[in-house]
Short mmCIF file of C-alpha atoms in Angstrom, two decimals:
data_model
loop_
_atom_site.label_atom_id
_atom_site.label_comp_id
_atom_site.label_asym_id
_atom_site.label_seq_id
_atom_site.Cartn_x
_atom_site.Cartn_y
_atom_site.Cartn_z
CA UNK B 1 -46.43 -85.15 54.00
CA UNK B 2 -49.46 -87.94 52.41
CA UNK B 3 -52.05 -84.72 52.80
CA UNK B 4 -52.69 -84.67 56.62
CA UNK B 5 -52.31 -81.24 58.21
CA UNK B 6 -52.48 -80.48 62.27
CA UNK B 7 -53.78 -77.21 63.69
CA UNK B 8 -52.58 -75.18 65.58
CA UNK B 9 -48.86 -76.27 65.22
CA UNK B 10 -48.28 -75.32 68.44
CA UNK B 11 -50.54 -73.77 71.36
CA UNK B 12 -49.29 -72.84 75.19
CA UNK B 13 -53.35 -72.98 77.53
CA UNK B 14 -53.51 -73.14 81.26
CA UNK B 15 -54.24 -75.90 83.25
CA UNK B 16 -57.97 -76.58 83.40
CA UNK B 17 -58.87 -75.42 80.35
CA UNK B 18 -60.58 -77.04 77.20
CA UNK B 19 -58.11 -77.92 74.18
CA UNK B 20 -59.00 -79.35 70.52
CA UNK B 21 -56.47 -80.44 68.71
CA UNK B 22 -57.63 -80.88 64.37
CA UNK B 23 -56.19 -82.71 61.98
CA UNK B 24 -57.53 -82.79 58.45
CA UNK B 25 -56.67 -85.58 56.25
CA UNK B 26 -57.31 -84.51 51.93
CA UNK B 27 -57.32 -88.38 50.71
CA UNK B 28 -60.19 -90.36 51.91
CA UNK B 29 -58.39 -92.48 54.22
CA UNK B 30 -60.93 -94.31 56.27
CA UNK B 31 -58.40 -95.00 59.31
CA UNK B 32 -56.94 -91.77 61.58
CA UNK B 33 -54.92 -92.27 64.63
CA UNK B 34 -53.60 -89.76 67.55
CA UNK B 35 -50.39 -90.56 69.32
CA UNK B 36 -48.62 -88.46 72.02
CA UNK B 37 -44.53 -88.03 72.12
CA UNK B 38 -42.65 -87.70 74.84
CA UNK B 39 -38.89 -88.26 75.88
CA UNK B 40 -38.58 -92.32 76.70
CA UNK B 41 -41.34 -92.96 75.49
CA UNK B 42 -42.09 -94.55 71.84
CA UNK B 43 -44.91 -92.79 70.15
CA UNK B 44 -48.26 -93.68 72.43
CA UNK B 45 -51.80 -94.17 70.81
CA UNK B 46 -54.57 -92.01 72.43
CA UNK B 47 -57.47 -92.92 70.33
CA UNK B 48 -57.72 -94.26 66.73
CA UNK B 49 -61.12 -93.80 64.47
CA UNK B 50 -61.65 -96.38 61.90
CA UNK B 51 -64.75 -94.22 60.29
CA UNK B 52 -66.55 -91.76 60.16
CA UNK B 53 -68.30 -91.63 64.22
CA UNK B 54 -66.34 -95.02 64.56
CA UNK B 55 -63.61 -94.70 66.99
CA UNK B 56 -61.69 -96.70 70.28
CA UNK B 57 -59.06 -96.03 72.33
CA UNK B 58 -55.63 -96.40 72.92
CA UNK B 59 -53.21 -97.35 75.32
CA UNK B 60 -53.05 -93.61 76.74
CA UNK B 61 -56.99 -92.88 76.22
CA UNK B 62 -57.26 -90.90 80.16
CA UNK B 63 -58.18 -87.65 79.91
CA UNK B 64 -58.83 -87.44 75.78
CA UNK B 65 -61.84 -87.58 73.90
CA UNK B 66 -62.20 -87.85 70.14
CA UNK B 67 -64.76 -87.22 67.49
CA UNK B 68 -64.87 -88.04 63.63
CA UNK B 69 -67.90 -86.52 62.11
CA UNK B 70 -66.24 -86.56 58.61
CA UNK B 71 -63.91 -88.40 56.82
CA UNK B 72 -61.59 -85.95 56.43
CA UNK B 73 -61.61 -84.44 60.32
CA UNK B 74 -60.39 -86.45 63.39
CA UNK B 75 -60.25 -83.85 66.50
CA UNK B 76 -59.03 -84.70 69.48
CA UNK B 77 -60.25 -83.41 72.41
CA UNK B 78 -58.43 -82.38 75.86
CA UNK B 79 -61.86 -81.58 78.43
CA UNK B 80 -59.47 -80.06 81.53
CA UNK B 81 -56.14 -79.94 79.94
CA UNK B 82 -53.27 -80.91 83.22
CA UNK B 83 -49.14 -80.57 83.24
CA UNK B 84 -48.93 -84.27 82.16
CA UNK B 85 -50.82 -83.41 78.60
CA UNK B 86 -47.76 -81.25 77.60
CA UNK B 87 -46.50 -83.00 74.68
CA UNK B 88 -45.67 -83.23 70.87
CA UNK B 89 -49.05 -84.54 69.21
CA UNK B 90 -49.31 -86.46 65.82
CA UNK B 91 -52.07 -87.15 63.68
CA UNK B 92 -51.34 -90.26 61.20
CA UNK B 93 -53.28 -92.12 58.70
CA UNK B 94 -53.15 -95.70 57.62
CA UNK B 95 -51.79 -95.80 54.28
CA UNK B 96 -53.98 -98.68 51.29
CA UNK B 97 -51.17 -100.56 50.33
CA UNK B 98 -52.96 -103.95 52.68
CA UNK B 99 -50.18 -103.64 55.09
CA UNK B 100 -49.95 -101.62 58.63
CA UNK B 101 -47.69 -98.43 57.36
CA UNK B 102 -48.74 -95.32 59.05
CA UNK B 103 -48.48 -91.79 57.49
CA UNK B 104 -47.72 -88.88 60.09
CA UNK B 105 -48.66 -85.55 60.30
CA UNK B 106 -46.41 -82.64 60.83
CA UNK B 107 -47.23 -82.07 65.07
CA UNK B 108 -49.22 -80.05 67.41
CA UNK B 109 -46.61 -78.83 69.92
CA UNK B 110 -49.11 -78.66 73.36
CA UNK B 111 -47.97 -76.86 76.47
CA UNK B 112 -49.82 -76.62 79.40
CA UNK B 113 -48.59 -74.41 82.00
CA UNK C 1 -34.98 -82.11 68.31
CA UNK C 2 -38.19 -81.30 69.56
CA UNK C 3 -39.60 -84.11 72.73
CA UNK C 4 -37.77 -87.27 70.78
CA UNK C 5 -36.44 -88.36 73.64
CA UNK C 6 -33.56 -86.77 75.42
CA UNK C 7 -31.61 -89.36 76.52
CA UNK C 8 -31.56 -91.61 73.55
CA UNK C 9 -29.23 -93.84 72.37
CA UNK C 10 -27.21 -92.60 69.31
CA UNK C 11 -24.29 -93.30 66.83
CA UNK C 12 -22.21 -90.75 64.76
CA UNK C 13 -21.36 -91.40 61.76
CA UNK C 14 -18.22 -90.11 58.80
CA UNK C 15 -20.50 -88.89 55.68
CA UNK C 16 -20.08 -91.01 52.69
CA UNK C 17 -19.64 -94.10 55.18
CA UNK C 18 -22.32 -97.10 56.21
CA UNK C 19 -25.04 -96.81 58.94
CA UNK C 20 -26.82 -99.67 60.75
CA UNK C 21 -29.24 -98.52 63.35
CA UNK C 22 -30.88 -101.47 65.45
CA UNK C 23 -34.11 -102.73 67.09
CA UNK C 24 -35.12 -105.37 69.21
CA UNK C 25 -38.96 -105.73 68.90
CA UNK C 26 -41.07 -107.00 71.90
CA UNK C 27 -44.04 -109.35 69.98
CA UNK C 28 -42.84 -112.51 68.24
CA UNK C 29 -45.73 -112.94 67.00
CA UNK C 30 -45.42 -109.52 65.11
CA UNK C 31 -45.69 -110.15 61.88
CA UNK C 32 -44.65 -106.82 59.94
CA UNK C 33 -41.96 -103.87 60.48
CA UNK C 34 -41.62 -100.31 59.55
CA UNK C 35 -38.93 -98.13 59.49
CA UNK C 36 -38.93 -94.13 60.76
CA UNK C 37 -37.00 -91.16 59.95
CA UNK C 38 -37.28 -87.99 62.20
CA UNK C 39 -36.01 -85.26 61.79
CA UNK C 40 -36.38 -82.11 64.29
CA UNK C 41 -39.29 -81.04 64.60
CA UNK C 42 -41.01 -82.49 62.01
CA UNK C 43 -43.41 -86.03 61.77
CA UNK C 44 -42.12 -89.40 61.65
CA UNK C 45 -41.65 -90.39 57.93
CA UNK C 46 -41.85 -93.84 56.41
CA UNK C 47 -38.70 -95.04 55.32
CA UNK C 48 -39.04 -98.83 53.90
CA UNK C 49 -41.18 -101.89 55.79
CA UNK C 50 -40.30 -105.27 55.48
CA UNK C 51 -43.05 -108.36 55.86
CA UNK C 52 -42.23 -111.77 58.37
CA UNK C 53 -41.91 -114.01 55.98
CA UNK C 54 -39.58 -112.12 54.30
CA UNK C 55 -34.77 -111.52 55.98
CA UNK C 56 -34.22 -108.55 53.99
CA UNK C 57 -35.30 -105.73 51.62
CA UNK C 58 -33.93 -102.96 49.94
CA UNK C 59 -34.99 -99.57 48.98
CA UNK C 60 -33.12 -96.28 47.85
CA UNK C 61 -29.66 -96.39 49.66
CA UNK C 62 -31.68 -98.38 52.56
CA UNK C 63 -31.37 -102.42 53.61
CA UNK C 64 -33.10 -104.16 55.71
CA UNK C 65 -32.75 -107.19 57.46
CA UNK C 66 -35.38 -109.01 59.80
CA UNK C 67 -33.81 -111.49 61.88
CA UNK C 68 -37.20 -113.49 63.71
CA UNK C 69 -34.97 -115.84 65.66
CA UNK C 70 -33.35 -113.00 67.90
CA UNK C 71 -36.48 -110.79 67.16
CA UNK C 72 -33.91 -108.07 65.63
CA UNK C 73 -34.73 -105.49 62.73
CA UNK C 74 -31.47 -103.44 61.26
CA UNK C 75 -31.93 -100.21 59.21
CA UNK C 76 -29.00 -100.07 57.26
CA UNK C 77 -27.87 -96.68 55.44
CA UNK C 78 -24.81 -96.42 52.64
CA UNK C 79 -23.09 -93.79 51.87
CA UNK C 80 -24.74 -91.28 54.66
CA UNK C 81 -25.34 -88.13 54.08
CA UNK C 82 -25.75 -84.71 55.90
CA UNK C 83 -29.59 -85.25 55.79
CA UNK C 84 -29.55 -88.42 56.93
CA UNK C 85 -29.32 -86.92 60.55
CA UNK C 86 -32.38 -87.76 62.16
CA UNK C 87 -33.84 -89.99 65.29
CA UNK C 88 -34.57 -93.68 63.82
CA UNK C 89 -37.07 -95.95 65.10
CA UNK C 90 -39.01 -99.26 64.34
CA UNK C 91 -42.63 -100.25 64.61
CA UNK C 92 -44.48 -103.65 64.75
CA UNK C 93 -47.32 -104.74 64.00
CA UNK C 94 -48.86 -107.77 65.62
CA UNK C 95 -51.96 -110.17 64.20
CA UNK C 96 -53.91 -109.38 66.92
CA UNK C 97 -54.64 -106.16 65.99
CA UNK C 98 -55.06 -107.13 62.29
CA UNK C 99 -53.43 -104.04 60.42
CA UNK C 100 -54.68 -102.05 62.80
CA UNK C 101 -52.20 -100.81 65.21
CA UNK C 102 -48.66 -100.08 65.73
CA UNK C 103 -46.36 -100.34 68.66
CA UNK C 104 -43.11 -97.65 68.05
CA UNK C 105 -39.82 -98.25 69.82
CA UNK C 106 -37.94 -95.44 71.50
CA UNK C 107 -35.70 -94.78 68.67
CA UNK C 108 -32.04 -93.97 67.43
CA UNK C 109 -30.32 -90.64 67.36
CA UNK C 110 -27.71 -90.79 63.81
CA UNK C 111 -25.46 -87.92 63.29
CA UNK C 112 -23.67 -87.67 60.27
CA UNK C 113 -20.38 -86.14 60.68
CA UNK C 114 -19.20 -83.59 57.71
#
């Protein structure tokens, strides 16, 4: 599991409420990623980080923000959750082999009612 | 399974037989490819990767074949077992992204028939 944990694993929230998902890694990886996974789509990149306080947008970043104040933690925030953000969210880290491989956490299932 | 595609291509294979899962990738400039396995309720799991300067790579019970001419990638699983039942998808990396980003396919659901 590449030492990645995500919390919470499941969450139900109401439209308009803020939500923060946490990704924690124990192996000092520089790159961390947030994806969402929805039926009919491949994994889609929301935001990623290439170091502490260094982040960049992915293809579906609208409505999401991220922060990385420590190497081990990468937070994804939905400032005002909408039903379209109901999804399964995965965190990933980039491996250290020199390739582009990524290793994923167990996921967080978020339902916005 | 959880949110891994309600209408995925499916492949059913008898236990013990070999399976071949295919992927058509989109970017002719992509130089690195990965196969992932995702079991129900779990995160994607790295299986095997291949660089564009290779056309074949073997792992334990798995072989990946790359045909750059037609932008096609395949994953062969030998002597399938019940634990191989999962969704399999490919990912590609394009040089424009350095090694920083991957683009993912939607996947194929493999079911092993006992």
